Short mmCIF file of C-alpha atoms in Angstrom, two decimals:
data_model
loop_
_atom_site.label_atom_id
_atom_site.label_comp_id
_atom_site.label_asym_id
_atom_site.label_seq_id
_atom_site.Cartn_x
_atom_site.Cartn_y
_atom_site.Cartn_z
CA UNK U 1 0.00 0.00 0.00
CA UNK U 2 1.13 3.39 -0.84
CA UNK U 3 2.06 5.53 2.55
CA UNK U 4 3.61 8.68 3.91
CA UNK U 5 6.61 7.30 5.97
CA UNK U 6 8.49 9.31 8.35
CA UNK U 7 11.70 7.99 9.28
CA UNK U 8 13.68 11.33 10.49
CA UNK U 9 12.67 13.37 13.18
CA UNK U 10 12.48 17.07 11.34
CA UNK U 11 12.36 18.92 8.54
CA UNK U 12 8.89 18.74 6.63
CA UNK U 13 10.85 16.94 3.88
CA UNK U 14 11.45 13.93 6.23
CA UNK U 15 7.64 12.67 4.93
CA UNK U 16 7.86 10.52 2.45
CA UNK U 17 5.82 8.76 0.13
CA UNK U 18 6.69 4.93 -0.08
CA UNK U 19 5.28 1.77 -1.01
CA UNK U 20 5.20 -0.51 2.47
CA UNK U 21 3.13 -4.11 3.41
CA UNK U 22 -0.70 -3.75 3.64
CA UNK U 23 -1.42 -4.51 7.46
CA UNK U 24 -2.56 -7.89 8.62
CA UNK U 25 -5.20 -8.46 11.34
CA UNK U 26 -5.63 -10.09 14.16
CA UNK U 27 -8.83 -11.67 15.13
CA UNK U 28 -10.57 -8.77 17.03
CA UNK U 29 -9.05 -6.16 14.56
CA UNK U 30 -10.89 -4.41 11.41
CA UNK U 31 -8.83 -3.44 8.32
CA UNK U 32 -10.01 -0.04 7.26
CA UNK U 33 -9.61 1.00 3.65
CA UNK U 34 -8.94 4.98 4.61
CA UNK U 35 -10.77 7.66 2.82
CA UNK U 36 -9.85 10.60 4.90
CA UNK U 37 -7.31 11.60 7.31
CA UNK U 38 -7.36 15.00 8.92
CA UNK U 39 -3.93 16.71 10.12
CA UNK U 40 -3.77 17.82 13.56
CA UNK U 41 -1.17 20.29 14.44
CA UNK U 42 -0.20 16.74 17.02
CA UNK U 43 0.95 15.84 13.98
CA UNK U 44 3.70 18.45 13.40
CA UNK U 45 4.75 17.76 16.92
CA UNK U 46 5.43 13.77 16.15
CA UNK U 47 6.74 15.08 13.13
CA UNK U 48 9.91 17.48 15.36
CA UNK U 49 10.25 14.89 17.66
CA UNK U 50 8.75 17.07 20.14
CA UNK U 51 6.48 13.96 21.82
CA UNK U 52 8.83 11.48 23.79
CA UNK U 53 6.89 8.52 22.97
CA UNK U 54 6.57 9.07 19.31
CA UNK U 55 8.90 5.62 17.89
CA UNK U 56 10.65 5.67 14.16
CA UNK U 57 9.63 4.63 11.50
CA UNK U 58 6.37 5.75 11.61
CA UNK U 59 2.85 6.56 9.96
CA UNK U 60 1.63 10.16 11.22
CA UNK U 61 -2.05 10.79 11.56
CA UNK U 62 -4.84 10.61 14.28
CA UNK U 63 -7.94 11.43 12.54
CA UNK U 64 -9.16 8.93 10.10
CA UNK U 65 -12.36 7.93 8.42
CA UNK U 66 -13.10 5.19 5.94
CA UNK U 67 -14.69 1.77 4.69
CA UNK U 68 -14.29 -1.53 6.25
CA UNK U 69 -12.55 -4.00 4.04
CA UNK U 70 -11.75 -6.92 6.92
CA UNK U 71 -12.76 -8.37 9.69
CA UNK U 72 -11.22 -10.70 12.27
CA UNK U 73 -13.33 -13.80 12.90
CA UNK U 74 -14.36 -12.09 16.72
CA UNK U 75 -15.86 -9.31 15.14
CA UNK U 76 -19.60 -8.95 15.39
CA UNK U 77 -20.17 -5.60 15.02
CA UNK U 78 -18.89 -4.48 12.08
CA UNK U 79 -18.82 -5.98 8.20
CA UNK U 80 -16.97 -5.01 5.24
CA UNK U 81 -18.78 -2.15 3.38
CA UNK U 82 -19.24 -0.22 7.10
CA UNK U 83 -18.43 3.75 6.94
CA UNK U 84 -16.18 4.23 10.16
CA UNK U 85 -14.37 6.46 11.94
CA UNK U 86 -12.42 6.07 15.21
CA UNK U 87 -10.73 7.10 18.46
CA UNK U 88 -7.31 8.48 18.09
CA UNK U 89 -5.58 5.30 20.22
CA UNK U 90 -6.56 1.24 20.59
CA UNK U 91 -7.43 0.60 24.43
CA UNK U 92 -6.88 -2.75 25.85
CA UNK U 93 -10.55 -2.40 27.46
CA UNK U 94 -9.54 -4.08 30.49
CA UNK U 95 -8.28 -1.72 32.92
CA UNK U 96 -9.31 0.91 35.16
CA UNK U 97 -10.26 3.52 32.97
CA UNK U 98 -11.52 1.25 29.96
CA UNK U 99 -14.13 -0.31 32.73
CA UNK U 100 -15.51 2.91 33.68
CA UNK U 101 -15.96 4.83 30.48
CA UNK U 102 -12.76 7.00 30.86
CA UNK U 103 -10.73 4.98 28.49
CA UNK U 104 -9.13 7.74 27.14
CA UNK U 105 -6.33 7.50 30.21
CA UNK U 106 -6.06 4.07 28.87
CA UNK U 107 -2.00 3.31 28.98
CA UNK U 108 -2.50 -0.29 28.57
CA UNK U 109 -3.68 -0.84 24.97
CA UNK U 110 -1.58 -0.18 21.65
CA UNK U 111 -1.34 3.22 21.99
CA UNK U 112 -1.87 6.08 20.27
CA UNK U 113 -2.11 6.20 16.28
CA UNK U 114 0.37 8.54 14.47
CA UNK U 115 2.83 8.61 17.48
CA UNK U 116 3.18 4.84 18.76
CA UNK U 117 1.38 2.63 16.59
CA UNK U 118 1.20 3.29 12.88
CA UNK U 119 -1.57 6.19 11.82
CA UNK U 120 -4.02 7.19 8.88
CA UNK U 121 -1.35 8.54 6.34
CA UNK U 122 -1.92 5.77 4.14
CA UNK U 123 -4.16 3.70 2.18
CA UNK U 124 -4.90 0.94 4.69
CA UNK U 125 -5.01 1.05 8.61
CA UNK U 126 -5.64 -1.82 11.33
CA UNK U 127 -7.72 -0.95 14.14
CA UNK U 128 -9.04 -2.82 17.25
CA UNK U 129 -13.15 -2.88 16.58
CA UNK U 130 -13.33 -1.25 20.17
CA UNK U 131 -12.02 2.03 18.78
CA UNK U 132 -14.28 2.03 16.12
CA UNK U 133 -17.50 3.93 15.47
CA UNK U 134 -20.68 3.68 12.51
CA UNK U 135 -21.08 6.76 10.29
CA UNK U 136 -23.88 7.66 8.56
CA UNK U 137 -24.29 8.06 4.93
CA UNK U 138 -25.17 11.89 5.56
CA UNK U 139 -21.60 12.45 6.98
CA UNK U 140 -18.72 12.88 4.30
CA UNK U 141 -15.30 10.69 5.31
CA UNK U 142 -13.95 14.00 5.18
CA UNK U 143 -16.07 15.74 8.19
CA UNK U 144 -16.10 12.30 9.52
CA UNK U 145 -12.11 11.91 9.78
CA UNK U 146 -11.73 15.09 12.01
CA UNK U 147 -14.96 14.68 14.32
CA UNK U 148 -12.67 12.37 17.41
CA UNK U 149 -9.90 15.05 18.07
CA UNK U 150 -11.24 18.51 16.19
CA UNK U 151 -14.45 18.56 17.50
CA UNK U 152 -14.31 15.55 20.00
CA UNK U 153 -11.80 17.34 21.78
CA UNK U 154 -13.78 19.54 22.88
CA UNK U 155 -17.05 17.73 24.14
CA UNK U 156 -14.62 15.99 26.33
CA UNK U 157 -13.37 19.27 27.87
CA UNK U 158 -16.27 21.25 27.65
CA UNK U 159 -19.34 18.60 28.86
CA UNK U 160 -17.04 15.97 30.54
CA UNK U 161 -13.80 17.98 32.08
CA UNK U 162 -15.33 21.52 32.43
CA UNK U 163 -19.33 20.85 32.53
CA UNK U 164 -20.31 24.54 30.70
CA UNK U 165 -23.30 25.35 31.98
CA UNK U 166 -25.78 27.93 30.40
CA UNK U 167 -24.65 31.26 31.17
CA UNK U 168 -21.13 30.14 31.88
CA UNK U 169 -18.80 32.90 30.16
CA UNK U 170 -16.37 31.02 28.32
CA UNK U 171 -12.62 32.00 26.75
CA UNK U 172 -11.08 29.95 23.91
CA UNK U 173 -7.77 30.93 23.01
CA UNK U 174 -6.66 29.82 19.74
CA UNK U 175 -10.23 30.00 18.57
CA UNK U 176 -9.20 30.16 14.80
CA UNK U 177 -7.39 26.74 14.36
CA UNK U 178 -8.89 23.17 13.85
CA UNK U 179 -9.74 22.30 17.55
CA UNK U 180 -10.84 26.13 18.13
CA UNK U 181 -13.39 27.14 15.66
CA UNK U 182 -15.12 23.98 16.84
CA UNK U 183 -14.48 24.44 20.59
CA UNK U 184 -16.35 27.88 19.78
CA UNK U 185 -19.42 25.32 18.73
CA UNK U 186 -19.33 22.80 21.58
CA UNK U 187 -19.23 25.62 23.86
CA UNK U 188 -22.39 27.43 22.49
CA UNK U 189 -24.08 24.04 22.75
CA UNK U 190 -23.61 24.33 26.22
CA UNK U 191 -25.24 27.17 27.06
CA UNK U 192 -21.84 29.41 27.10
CA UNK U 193 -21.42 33.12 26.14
CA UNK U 194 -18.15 32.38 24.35
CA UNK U 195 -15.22 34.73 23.86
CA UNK U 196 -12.77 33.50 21.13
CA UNK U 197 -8.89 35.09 21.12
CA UNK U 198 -7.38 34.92 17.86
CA UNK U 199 -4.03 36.62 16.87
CA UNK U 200 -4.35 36.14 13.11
CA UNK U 201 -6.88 38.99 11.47
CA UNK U 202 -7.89 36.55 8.71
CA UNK U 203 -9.16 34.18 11.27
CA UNK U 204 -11.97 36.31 12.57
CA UNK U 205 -14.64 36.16 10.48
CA UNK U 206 -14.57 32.74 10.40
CA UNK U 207 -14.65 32.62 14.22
CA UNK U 208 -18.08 35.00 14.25
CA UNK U 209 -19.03 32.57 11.55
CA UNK U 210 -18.65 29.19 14.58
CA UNK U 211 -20.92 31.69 16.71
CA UNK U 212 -18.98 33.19 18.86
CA UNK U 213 -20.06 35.94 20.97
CA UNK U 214 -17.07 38.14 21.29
CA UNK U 215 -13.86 37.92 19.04
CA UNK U 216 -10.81 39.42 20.76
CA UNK U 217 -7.57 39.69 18.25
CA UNK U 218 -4.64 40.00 20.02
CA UNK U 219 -1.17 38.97 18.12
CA UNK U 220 0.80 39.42 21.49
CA UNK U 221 -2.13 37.64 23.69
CA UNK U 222 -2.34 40.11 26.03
CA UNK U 223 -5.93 40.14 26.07
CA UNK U 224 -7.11 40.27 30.03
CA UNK U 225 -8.03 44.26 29.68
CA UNK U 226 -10.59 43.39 27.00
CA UNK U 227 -11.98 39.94 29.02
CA UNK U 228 -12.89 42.52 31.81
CA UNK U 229 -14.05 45.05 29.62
CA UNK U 230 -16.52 42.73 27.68
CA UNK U 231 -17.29 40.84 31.34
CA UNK U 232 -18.02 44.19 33.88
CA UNK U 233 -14.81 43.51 35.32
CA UNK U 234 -15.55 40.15 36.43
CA UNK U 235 -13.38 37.83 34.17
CA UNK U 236 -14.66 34.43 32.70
CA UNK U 237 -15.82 31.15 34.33
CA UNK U 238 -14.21 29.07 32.40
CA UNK U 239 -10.56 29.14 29.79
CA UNK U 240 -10.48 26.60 27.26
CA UNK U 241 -6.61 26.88 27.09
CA UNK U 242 -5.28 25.68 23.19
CA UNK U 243 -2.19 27.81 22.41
CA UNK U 244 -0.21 26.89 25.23
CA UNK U 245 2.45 28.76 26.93
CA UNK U 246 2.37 32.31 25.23
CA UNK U 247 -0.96 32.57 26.55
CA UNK U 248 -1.12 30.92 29.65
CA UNK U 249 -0.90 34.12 32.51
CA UNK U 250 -3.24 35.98 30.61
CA UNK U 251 -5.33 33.18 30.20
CA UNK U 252 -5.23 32.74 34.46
CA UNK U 253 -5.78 36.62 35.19
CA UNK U 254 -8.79 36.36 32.83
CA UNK U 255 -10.78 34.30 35.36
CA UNK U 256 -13.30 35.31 37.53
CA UNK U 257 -12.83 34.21 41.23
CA UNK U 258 -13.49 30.47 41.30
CA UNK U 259 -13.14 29.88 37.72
CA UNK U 260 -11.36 27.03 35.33
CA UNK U 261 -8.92 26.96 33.68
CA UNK U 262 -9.33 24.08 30.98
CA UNK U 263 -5.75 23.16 29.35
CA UNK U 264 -6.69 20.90 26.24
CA UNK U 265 -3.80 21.92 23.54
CA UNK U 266 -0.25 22.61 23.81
CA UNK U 267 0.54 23.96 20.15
CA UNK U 268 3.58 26.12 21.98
CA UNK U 269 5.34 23.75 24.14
CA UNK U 270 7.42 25.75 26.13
CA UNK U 271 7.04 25.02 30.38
CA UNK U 272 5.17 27.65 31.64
CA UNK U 273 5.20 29.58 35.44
CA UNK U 274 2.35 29.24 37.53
CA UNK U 275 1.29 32.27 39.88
CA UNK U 276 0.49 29.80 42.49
CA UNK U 277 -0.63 32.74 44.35
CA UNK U 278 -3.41 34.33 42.52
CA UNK U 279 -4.50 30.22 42.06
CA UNK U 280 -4.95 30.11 45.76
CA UNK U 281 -6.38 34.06 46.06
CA UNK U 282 -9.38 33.03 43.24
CA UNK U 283 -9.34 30.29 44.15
CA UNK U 284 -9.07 28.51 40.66
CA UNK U 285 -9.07 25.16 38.92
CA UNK U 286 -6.37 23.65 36.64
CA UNK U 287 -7.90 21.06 34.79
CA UNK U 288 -6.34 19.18 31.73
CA UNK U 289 -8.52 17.60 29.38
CA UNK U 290 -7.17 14.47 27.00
CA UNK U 291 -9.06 12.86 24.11
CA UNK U 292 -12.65 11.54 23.73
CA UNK U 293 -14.05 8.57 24.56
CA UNK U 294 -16.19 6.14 22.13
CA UNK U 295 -19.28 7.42 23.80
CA UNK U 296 -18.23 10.90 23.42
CA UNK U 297 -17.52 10.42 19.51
CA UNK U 298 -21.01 8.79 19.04
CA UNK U 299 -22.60 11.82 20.66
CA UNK U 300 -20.66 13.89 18.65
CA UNK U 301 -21.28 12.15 15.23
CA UNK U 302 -25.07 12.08 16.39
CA UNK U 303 -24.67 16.47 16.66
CA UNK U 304 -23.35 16.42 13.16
CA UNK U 305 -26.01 14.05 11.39
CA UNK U 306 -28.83 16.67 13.04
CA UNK U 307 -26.82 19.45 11.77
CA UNK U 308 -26.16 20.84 14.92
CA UNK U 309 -23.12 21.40 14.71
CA UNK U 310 -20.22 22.14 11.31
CA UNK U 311 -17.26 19.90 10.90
CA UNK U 312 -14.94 22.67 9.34
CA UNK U 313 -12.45 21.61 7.13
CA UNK U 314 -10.08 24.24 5.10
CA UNK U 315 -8.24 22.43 2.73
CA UNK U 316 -8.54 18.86 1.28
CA UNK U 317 -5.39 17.91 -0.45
CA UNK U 318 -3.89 13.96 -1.43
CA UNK U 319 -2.11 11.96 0.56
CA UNK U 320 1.24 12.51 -1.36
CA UNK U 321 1.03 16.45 -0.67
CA UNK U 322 0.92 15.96 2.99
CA UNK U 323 3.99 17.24 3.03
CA UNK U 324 2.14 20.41 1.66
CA UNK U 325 -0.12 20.08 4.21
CA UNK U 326 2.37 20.34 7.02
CA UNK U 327 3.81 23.61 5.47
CA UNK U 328 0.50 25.02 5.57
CA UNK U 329 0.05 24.62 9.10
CA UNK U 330 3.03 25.53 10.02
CA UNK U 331 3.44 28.34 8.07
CA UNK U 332 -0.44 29.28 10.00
CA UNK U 333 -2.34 29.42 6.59
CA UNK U 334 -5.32 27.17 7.42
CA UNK U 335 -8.79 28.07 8.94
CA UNK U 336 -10.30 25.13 10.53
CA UNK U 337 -9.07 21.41 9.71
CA UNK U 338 -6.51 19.97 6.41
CA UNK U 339 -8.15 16.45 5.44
CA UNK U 340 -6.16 14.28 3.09
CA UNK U 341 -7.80 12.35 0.67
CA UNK U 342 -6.71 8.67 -0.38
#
């Protein structure tokens, strides 16, 4: 099968297109023939070698969506012909967390796709049927690749991690990249009066166009005078932190006493300094928020097929320009979600 290889931690170049063995499966496994595969800016991060457990060689990609081919002779609940996407990682749904619906702490299982296990930049991809999910016909394999981490992401944060309430005052930084513009969404479903940071200008009408209530730009994200102004002084409930450490104090003197600060993307990595402090003064909550979980993903899928909410994808390009794809995240020239198409 034809697949984007990276064998180099690096430069974008290190992706290359190659010719490697069709996966074989196992008897509780599902070979999926993938249509879609959306790149996450996770990806870029395996990509530098900035993500310890990320092995070489490797297949990138997290977000996939596509037809069942195979199945293993334990499989019940899924045929060849099936639409499916899935989870980003294969549990071992036997521990702890995979008993009691959090199985996205699962460390027992495979792993995660992309980073320690092979991903969805190719034409062919083996996954445990536990990590799978039905789509319907109404959902493209493109909106369908990106709905577990774009928009899953944040259901898990905002109904599971943070539980947005209606007339919870909400702050997304980062609000005009793939997980933001849909974090805007999740967090109007909730009931939230959203405020969405951006510092790109050619983000923002997008982000009015996810619903958001207030659009702050701010290129050097110091944005906590206009979070008062636009809150009477009071600050926010609730952060939904996605940029990572060039945001982070603002993002903790923007909350009202008692509030949350949600950390659920890390596109900066750089350690950040906590005013432990003004924590203890207001009183606040750091929370981190992970991936979704299979019932999570079916809620969301069920949100999209009753057009509730907009999978929203920028740029669909093949699976040999992913390389092009890469540069155009990096380079910050996408509004919403790249999908390659295989």
């Amino acid at each position: 099968m034809k697949a984007i290889v990276l064998r180099e931690f690096g430069k974008i170049e290190n992706l290359k297109l190659e010719e490697v063995e069709t996966p074989k499966i196992s008897l509780d496994e599902v070979l999926v023939k993938i249509k879609a595969c959306g790149v996450c800016y996770h990806d870029l991060l395996n990509r530098l070698g900035k993500i310890p457990r990320t092995r070489l060689p490797i297949i990138l990609g997290h977000e996939v969506a596509g037809e069942v081919v195979e199945v293993g002779s334990y499989v019940k609940n899924f045929s060849p012909g099936d639409r499916v996407t899935a989870i980003q990682r294969i549990l071992c749904g036997s521990c702890t967390y995979c008993r009691t619906g959090r199985e996205s702490l699962c460390r027992e299982g495979l792993g995660f796709f992309g980073e320690e296990i092979d991903g969805g930049y190719a034409e062919y991809l083996k996954v445990k049927a536990s990590s799978l999910c039905k789509i319907p016909d109404e959902i493209s394999f493109e909106e369908a690749s990106i709905l577990a981490c774009a928009v899953g992401t944040s259901v898990h944060a905002f109904k599971t991690r943070a539980k947005v309430s209606l007339g919870d005052q909400v702050l997304i930084t980062g609000a005009g990249g793939g997980v933001g513009l849909h974090a805007v969404q999740i967090a109007k479903l909730c009931g939230g009066r959203v405020l969405a940071v951006t510092s790109s200008k050619e983000k923002i009408d997008k982000i009015w166009e996810a619903g958001a209530d207030e659009v702050i730009y701010s290129p050097d994200f110091q944005f906590v005078k206009e979070v008062k102004a636009l809150t009477h002084g009071r600050g926010v409930d609730i952060v939904a932190e996605i940029v990572g450490s060039p945001a982070f104090e603002a993002s903790l003197r923007s909350l009202a006493p008692s509030g949350k600060l949600i950390f659920l993307g890390n596109i900066l990595t750089a350690p950040v300094l906590i005013n432990t402090g003004l924590v203890i003064l207001k009183e606040i909550e750091l929370c981190g928020s992970y991936a979704v979980t299979r019932e999570e993903l079916l809620e969301v899928i069920d949100l999209v097929k009753r057009k509730k909410l907009r999978p929203m994808v920028s740029h669909t390009l093949p699976l040999e320009k992913a390389p092009e794809a890469h540069r155009l995240l990096q380079d910050r020239k996408t509004i919403g979600r790249i999908v390659l198409t295989i």
